[in-house]
Amino acid sequence: MARVLVSARVPGDAVARLRAAGHEVTSRDVDSPMPREELLAAVAGVDALVAMLVDRVDAELLDAAGPGLRVVANVAVGYDNVDLSACRERGVVVTNTPGVLTDATADLAMALVLMTTRSLGAAERRVRTGEPWRWSLTGHLGTGLRGKTLGIVGPGAIGIATARRALAFGMEVVLTGRSEPDPAVVEALGARVVDLAELLACADVVALHCPLTPATHHLVGAEQLRAMKRTAHLVNTSRGPVVDEAALVAALEAGEVAGAGLDVFEDEPRVHPGLLARDDVVLLPHVGSATVETRTAMADLAVANVVAALGGDPAVTPVGG
Ligand code: GLV
Ligand code: GLV
């Protein structure tokens, strides 16, 4: 019987299915993730770890687990929290959850596009203050999307799904990324592939959909923000450190960009106080994939990976070769 640690509460019957597969499962019955010390203690001697994106899977954790650990199933599409080379050195298979969260995350990106371009966060806060408000022809004016350009940075599955939604709103799409997107997909979108400099110069909304890697850390900093239109908005549903948050605050203060919609932050759950103070930013607590359907599918896929790897089969969605 293999031992599996599930480091957080997961929706659906994922834990039951691990038990049904004959594994001994330790899981958590509260919503909050395991504090580091607790995780390091709980992981000792396990064969598999179902990890959350807030769990840092590094050499320290792998050593705490010991040599029996065979698979780390990250319940996220991003795996910047996992030290892949430390896993590889120890023969630990790493898996993620691509595909199942594409629509939920693209929906959320589009929600942030709408929220930031229409200042809906500020409008909603105004209603809640309880102060009397009256309709006016010139109050709460945002900007429309039809005819505007959405710049997608990172044209992977989520970026392309966001682009498809933007088309339905009458937007034009430009794409940039490390790898060339499928030309047929680009053509179907009526999109153009450009370099980052051109994208920043022409986009009315810049949406970030790239993974966090050393190459994308602070990809959007002071220089890139200055290169954006003063009327443009930035939307980030990828990973916080892709944006230099202090530079974003400075750019907003200087009027170099018009607003931002952020689902992720550089040092979660901390949010830069300069962002909290501003009415022209929309701030969400990393909820891109947070629907019942999607989180259940993510947990199910992570469990399928664990069951396959422990059974000696190839993992369903392995990462990092
Ligand atoms: C969420 O942020 C994910 O990477 O799945
Ligand atoms: C707005 O409420 C309108 O009726 O135009």
PDB file of N, CA and C in Angstrom, residues 80-133:
ATOM      1  N   ASP A  80       5.879  26.628 -11.424  1.00  0.00           N
ATOM      2  CA  ASP A  80       7.050  27.397 -11.001  1.00  0.00           C
ATOM      3  C   ASP A  80       7.358  27.179  -9.518  1.00  0.00           C
ATOM      4  N   ASN A  81       6.424  26.582  -8.764  1.00  0.00           N
ATOM      5  CA  ASN A  81       6.660  26.263  -7.351  1.00  0.00           C
ATOM      6  C   ASN A  81       7.468  24.974  -7.186  1.00  0.00           C
ATOM      7  N   VAL A  82       7.705  24.277  -8.297  1.00  0.00           N
ATOM      8  CA  VAL A  82       8.395  22.977  -8.227  1.00  0.00           C
ATOM      9  C   VAL A  82       9.800  23.111  -8.819  1.00  0.00           C
ATOM     10  N   ASP A  83      10.796  22.664  -8.071  1.00  0.00           N
ATOM     11  CA  ASP A  83      12.171  22.633  -8.574  1.00  0.00           C
ATOM     12  C   ASP A  83      12.321  21.360  -9.412  1.00  0.00           C
ATOM     13  N   LEU A  84      12.176  21.524 -10.731  1.00  0.00           N
ATOM     14  CA  LEU A  84      12.171  20.357 -11.614  1.00  0.00           C
ATOM     15  C   LEU A  84      13.495  19.608 -11.595  1.00  0.00           C
ATOM     16  N   SER A  85      14.615  20.352 -11.519  1.00  0.00           N
ATOM     17  CA  SER A  85      15.887  19.618 -11.582  1.00  0.00           C
ATOM     18  C   SER A  85      16.113  18.851 -10.286  1.00  0.00           C
ATOM     19  N   ALA A  86      15.689  19.403  -9.164  1.00  0.00           N
ATOM     20  CA  ALA A  86      15.811  18.656  -7.898  1.00  0.00           C
ATOM     21  C   ALA A  86      14.957  17.389  -7.946  1.00  0.00           C
ATOM     22  N   CYS A  87      13.795  17.470  -8.593  1.00  0.00           N
ATOM     23  CA  CYS A  87      12.930  16.290  -8.737  1.00  0.00           C
ATOM     24  C   CYS A  87      13.588  15.275  -9.662  1.00  0.00           C
ATOM     25  N   ARG A  88      14.108  15.770 -10.788  1.00  0.00           N
ATOM     26  CA  ARG A  88      14.737  14.879 -11.768  1.00  0.00           C
ATOM     27  C   ARG A  88      15.900  14.118 -11.144  1.00  0.00           C
ATOM     28  N   GLU A  89      16.746  14.865 -10.383  1.00  0.00           N
ATOM     29  CA  GLU A  89      17.902  14.224  -9.720  1.00  0.00           C
ATOM     30  C   GLU A  89      17.487  13.058  -8.834  1.00  0.00           C
ATOM     31  N   ARG A  90      16.312  13.178  -8.241  1.00  0.00           N
ATOM     32  CA  ARG A  90      15.846  12.135  -7.314  1.00  0.00           C
ATOM     33  C   ARG A  90      14.894  11.156  -7.986  1.00  0.00           C
ATOM     34  N   GLY A  91      14.720  11.294  -9.304  1.00  0.00           N
ATOM     35  CA  GLY A  91      13.844  10.366 -10.016  1.00  0.00           C
ATOM     36  C   GLY A  91      12.365  10.552  -9.702  1.00  0.00           C
ATOM     37  N   VAL A  92      11.999  11.764  -9.278  1.00  0.00           N
ATOM     38  CA  VAL A  92      10.595  12.023  -8.937  1.00  0.00           C
ATOM     39  C   VAL A  92       9.882  12.582 -10.171  1.00  0.00           C
ATOM     40  N   VAL A  93       8.783  11.956 -10.542  1.00  0.00           N
ATOM     41  CA  VAL A  93       7.975  12.421 -11.679  1.00  0.00           C
ATOM     42  C   VAL A  93       7.142  13.623 -11.222  1.00  0.00           C
ATOM     43  N   VAL A  94       7.054  14.651 -12.079  1.00  0.00           N
ATOM     44  CA  VAL A  94       6.241  15.828 -11.761  1.00  0.00           C
ATOM     45  C   VAL A  94       5.115  15.940 -12.784  1.00  0.00           C
ATOM     46  N   THR A  95       3.908  16.200 -12.310  1.00  0.00           N
ATOM     47  CA  THR A  95       2.777  16.375 -13.231  1.00  0.00           C
ATOM     48  C   THR A  95       2.038  17.670 -12.911  1.00  0.00           C
ATOM     49  N   ASN A  96       1.309  18.184 -13.900  1.00  0.00           N
ATOM     50  CA  ASN A  96       0.487  19.388 -13.688  1.00  0.00           C
ATOM     51  C   ASN A  96      -0.921  19.128 -14.235  1.00  0.00           C
ATOM     52  N   THR A  97      -1.737  20.166 -14.331  1.00  0.00           N
ATOM     53  CA  THR A  97      -3.132  19.966 -14.757  1.00  0.00           C
ATOM     54  C   THR A  97      -3.502  20.875 -15.932  1.00  0.00           C
ATOM     55  N   PRO A  98      -2.871  20.636 -17.104  1.00  0.00           N
ATOM     56  CA  PRO A  98      -3.213  21.480 -18.258  1.00  0.00           C
ATOM     57  C   PRO A  98      -4.580  21.126 -18.820  1.00  0.00           C
ATOM     58  N   GLY A  99      -5.135  22.046 -19.586  1.00  0.00           N
ATOM     59  CA  GLY A  99      -6.367  21.755 -20.329  1.00  0.00           C
ATOM     60  C   GLY A  99      -7.631  21.984 -19.539  1.00  0.00           C
ATOM     61  N   VAL A 100      -7.730  21.320 -18.385  1.00  0.00           N
ATOM     62  CA  VAL A 100      -8.999  21.366 -17.635  1.00  0.00           C
ATOM     63  C   VAL A 100      -9.321  22.753 -17.079  1.00  0.00           C
ATOM     64  N   LEU A 101      -8.329  23.642 -16.986  1.00  0.00           N
ATOM     65  CA  LEU A 101      -8.621  24.962 -16.423  1.00  0.00           C
ATOM     66  C   LEU A 101      -8.570  26.077 -17.459  1.00  0.00           C
ATOM     67  N   THR A 102      -8.465  25.693 -18.726  1.00  0.00           N
ATOM     68  CA  THR A 102      -8.309  26.699 -19.779  1.00  0.00           C
ATOM     69  C   THR A 102      -9.504  27.659 -19.824  1.00  0.00           C
ATOM     70  N   ASP A 103     -10.715  27.106 -19.889  1.00  0.00           N
ATOM     71  CA  ASP A 103     -11.896  27.970 -20.023  1.00  0.00           C
ATOM     72  C   ASP A 103     -12.123  28.842 -18.791  1.00  0.00           C
ATOM     73  N   ALA A 104     -12.001  28.240 -17.614  1.00  0.00           N
ATOM     74  CA  ALA A 104     -12.242  29.027 -16.397  1.00  0.00           C
ATOM     75  C   ALA A 104     -11.269  30.202 -16.312  1.00  0.00           C
ATOM     76  N   THR A 105     -10.008  29.959 -16.659  1.00  0.00           N
ATOM     77  CA  THR A 105      -9.005  31.018 -16.547  1.00  0.00           C
ATOM     78  C   THR A 105      -9.205  32.080 -17.625  1.00  0.00           C
ATOM     79  N   ALA A 106      -9.564  31.640 -18.835  1.00  0.00           N
ATOM     80  CA  ALA A 106      -9.837  32.615 -19.899  1.00  0.00           C
ATOM     81  C   ALA A 106     -11.088  33.438 -19.557  1.00  0.00           C
ATOM     82  N   ASP A 107     -12.084  32.812 -18.966  1.00  0.00           N
ATOM     83  CA  ASP A 107     -13.277  33.563 -18.526  1.00  0.00           C
ATOM     84  C   ASP A 107     -12.871  34.656 -17.531  1.00  0.00           C
ATOM     85  N   LEU A 108     -12.007  34.258 -16.604  1.00  0.00           N
ATOM     86  CA  LEU A 108     -11.597  35.210 -15.561  1.00  0.00           C
ATOM     87  C   LEU A 108     -10.771  36.348 -16.171  1.00  0.00           C
ATOM     88  N   ALA A 109      -9.933  36.013 -17.141  1.00  0.00           N
ATOM     89  CA  ALA A 109      -9.148  37.055 -17.814  1.00  0.00           C
ATOM     90  C   ALA A 109     -10.087  38.049 -18.489  1.00  0.00           C
ATOM     91  N   MET A 110     -11.113  37.521 -19.146  1.00  0.00           N
ATOM     92  CA  MET A 110     -12.072  38.402 -19.830  1.00  0.00           C
ATOM     93  C   MET A 110     -12.846  39.228 -18.801  1.00  0.00           C
ATOM     94  N   ALA A 111     -13.177  38.617 -17.675  1.00  0.00           N
ATOM     95  CA  ALA A 111     -13.858  39.370 -16.607  1.00  0.00           C
ATOM     96  C   ALA A 111     -12.978  40.533 -16.158  1.00  0.00           C
ATOM     97  N   LEU A 112     -11.677  40.291 -16.035  1.00  0.00           N
ATOM     98  CA  LEU A 112     -10.773  41.377 -15.625  1.00  0.00           C
ATOM     99  C   LEU A 112     -10.636  42.430 -16.709  1.00  0.00           C
ATOM    100  N   VAL A 113     -10.671  42.004 -17.983  1.00  0.00           N
ATOM    101  CA  VAL A 113     -10.638  42.981 -19.078  1.00  0.00           C
ATOM    102  C   VAL A 113     -11.848  43.907 -18.936  1.00  0.00           C
ATOM    103  N   LEU A 114     -13.007  43.328 -18.715  1.00  0.00           N
ATOM    104  CA  LEU A 114     -14.226  44.139 -18.573  1.00  0.00           C
ATOM    105  C   LEU A 114     -14.186  44.989 -17.301  1.00  0.00           C
ATOM    106  N   MET A 115     -13.755  44.377 -16.215  1.00  0.00           N
ATOM    107  CA  MET A 115     -13.752  45.117 -14.943  1.00  0.00           C
ATOM    108  C   MET A 115     -12.820  46.311 -14.981  1.00  0.00           C
ATOM    109  N   THR A 116     -11.645  46.107 -15.580  1.00  0.00           N
ATOM    110  CA  THR A 116     -10.693  47.222 -15.543  1.00  0.00           C
ATOM    111  C   THR A 116     -11.052  48.293 -16.578  1.00  0.00           C
ATOM    112  N   THR A 117     -11.508  47.900 -17.776  1.00  0.00           N
ATOM    113  CA  THR A 117     -11.805  48.930 -18.782  1.00  0.00           C
ATOM    114  C   THR A 117     -13.085  49.698 -18.439  1.00  0.00           C
ATOM    115  N   ARG A 118     -13.969  49.101 -17.646  1.00  0.00           N
ATOM    116  CA  ARG A 118     -15.202  49.795 -17.252  1.00  0.00           C
ATOM    117  C   ARG A 118     -15.163  50.278 -15.792  1.00  0.00           C
ATOM    118  N   SER A 119     -14.029  50.148 -15.138  1.00  0.00           N
ATOM    119  CA  SER A 119     -13.869  50.565 -13.731  1.00  0.00           C
ATOM    120  C   SER A 119     -14.954  49.980 -12.836  1.00  0.00           C
ATOM    121  N   LEU A 120     -15.238  48.709 -13.028  1.00  0.00           N
ATOM    122  CA  LEU A 120     -16.359  48.117 -12.299  1.00  0.00           C
ATOM    123  C   LEU A 120     -16.066  47.902 -10.822  1.00  0.00           C
ATOM    124  N   GLY A 121     -14.807  47.705 -10.488  1.00  0.00           N
ATOM    125  CA  GLY A 121     -14.465  47.575  -9.075  1.00  0.00           C
ATOM    126  C   GLY A 121     -14.799  48.849  -8.323  1.00  0.00           C
ATOM    127  N   ALA A 122     -14.368  49.962  -8.884  1.00  0.00           N
ATOM    128  CA  ALA A 122     -14.630  51.256  -8.243  1.00  0.00           C
ATOM    129  C   ALA A 122     -16.131  51.533  -8.196  1.00  0.00           C
ATOM    130  N   ALA A 123     -16.838  51.184  -9.281  1.00  0.00           N
ATOM    131  CA  ALA A 123     -18.281  51.430  -9.328  1.00  0.00           C
ATOM    132  C   ALA A 123     -19.000  50.604  -8.269  1.00  0.00           C
ATOM    133  N   GLU A 124     -18.585  49.362  -8.138  1.00  0.00           N
ATOM    134  CA  GLU A 124     -19.214  48.484  -7.153  1.00  0.00           C
ATOM    135  C   GLU A 124     -18.938  48.992  -5.737  1.00  0.00           C
ATOM    136  N   ARG A 125     -17.702  49.420  -5.503  1.00  0.00           N
ATOM    137  CA  ARG A 125     -17.368  49.947  -4.168  1.00  0.00           C
ATOM    138  C   ARG A 125     -18.221  51.170  -3.849  1.00  0.00           C
ATOM    139  N   ARG A 126     -18.495  51.978  -4.865  1.00  0.00           N
ATOM    140  CA  ARG A 126     -19.278  53.196  -4.648  1.00  0.00           C
ATOM    141  C   ARG A 126     -20.682  52.862  -4.166  1.00  0.00           C
ATOM    142  N   VAL A 127     -21.298  51.860  -4.783  1.00  0.00           N
ATOM    143  CA  VAL A 127     -22.640  51.464  -4.361  1.00  0.00           C
ATOM    144  C   VAL A 127     -22.620  50.986  -2.915  1.00  0.00           C
ATOM    145  N   ARG A 128     -21.581  50.246  -2.575  1.00  0.00           N
ATOM    146  CA  ARG A 128     -21.508  49.671  -1.237  1.00  0.00           C
ATOM    147  C   ARG A 128     -21.247  50.691  -0.134  1.00  0.00           C
ATOM    148  N   THR A 129     -20.713  51.852  -0.478  1.00  0.00           N
ATOM    149  CA  THR A 129     -20.439  52.823   0.586  1.00  0.00           C
ATOM    150  C   THR A 129     -21.726  53.292   1.245  1.00  0.00           C
ATOM    151  N   GLY A 130     -22.857  53.103   0.561  1.00  0.00           N
ATOM    152  CA  GLY A 130     -24.125  53.521   1.142  1.00  0.00           C
ATOM    153  C   GLY A 130     -24.405  54.991   0.896  1.00  0.00           C
ATOM    154  N   GLU A 131     -23.436  55.679   0.323  1.00  0.00           N
ATOM    155  CA  GLU A 131     -23.687  57.091  -0.001  1.00  0.00           C
ATOM    156  C   GLU A 131     -24.680  57.158  -1.150  1.00  0.00           C
ATOM    157  N   PRO A 132     -25.572  58.164  -1.147  1.00  0.00           N
ATOM    158  CA  PRO A 132     -26.531  58.258  -2.245  1.00  0.00           C
ATOM    159  C   PRO A 132     -25.787  58.419  -3.575  1.00  0.00           C
ATOM    160  N   TRP A 133     -26.242  57.724  -4.602  1.00  0.00           N
ATOM    161  CA  TRP A 133     -25.660  57.906  -5.931  1.00  0.00           C
ATOM    162  C   TRP A 133     -26.810  58.105  -6.894  1.00  0.00           C
TER     163      TRP A 133
END
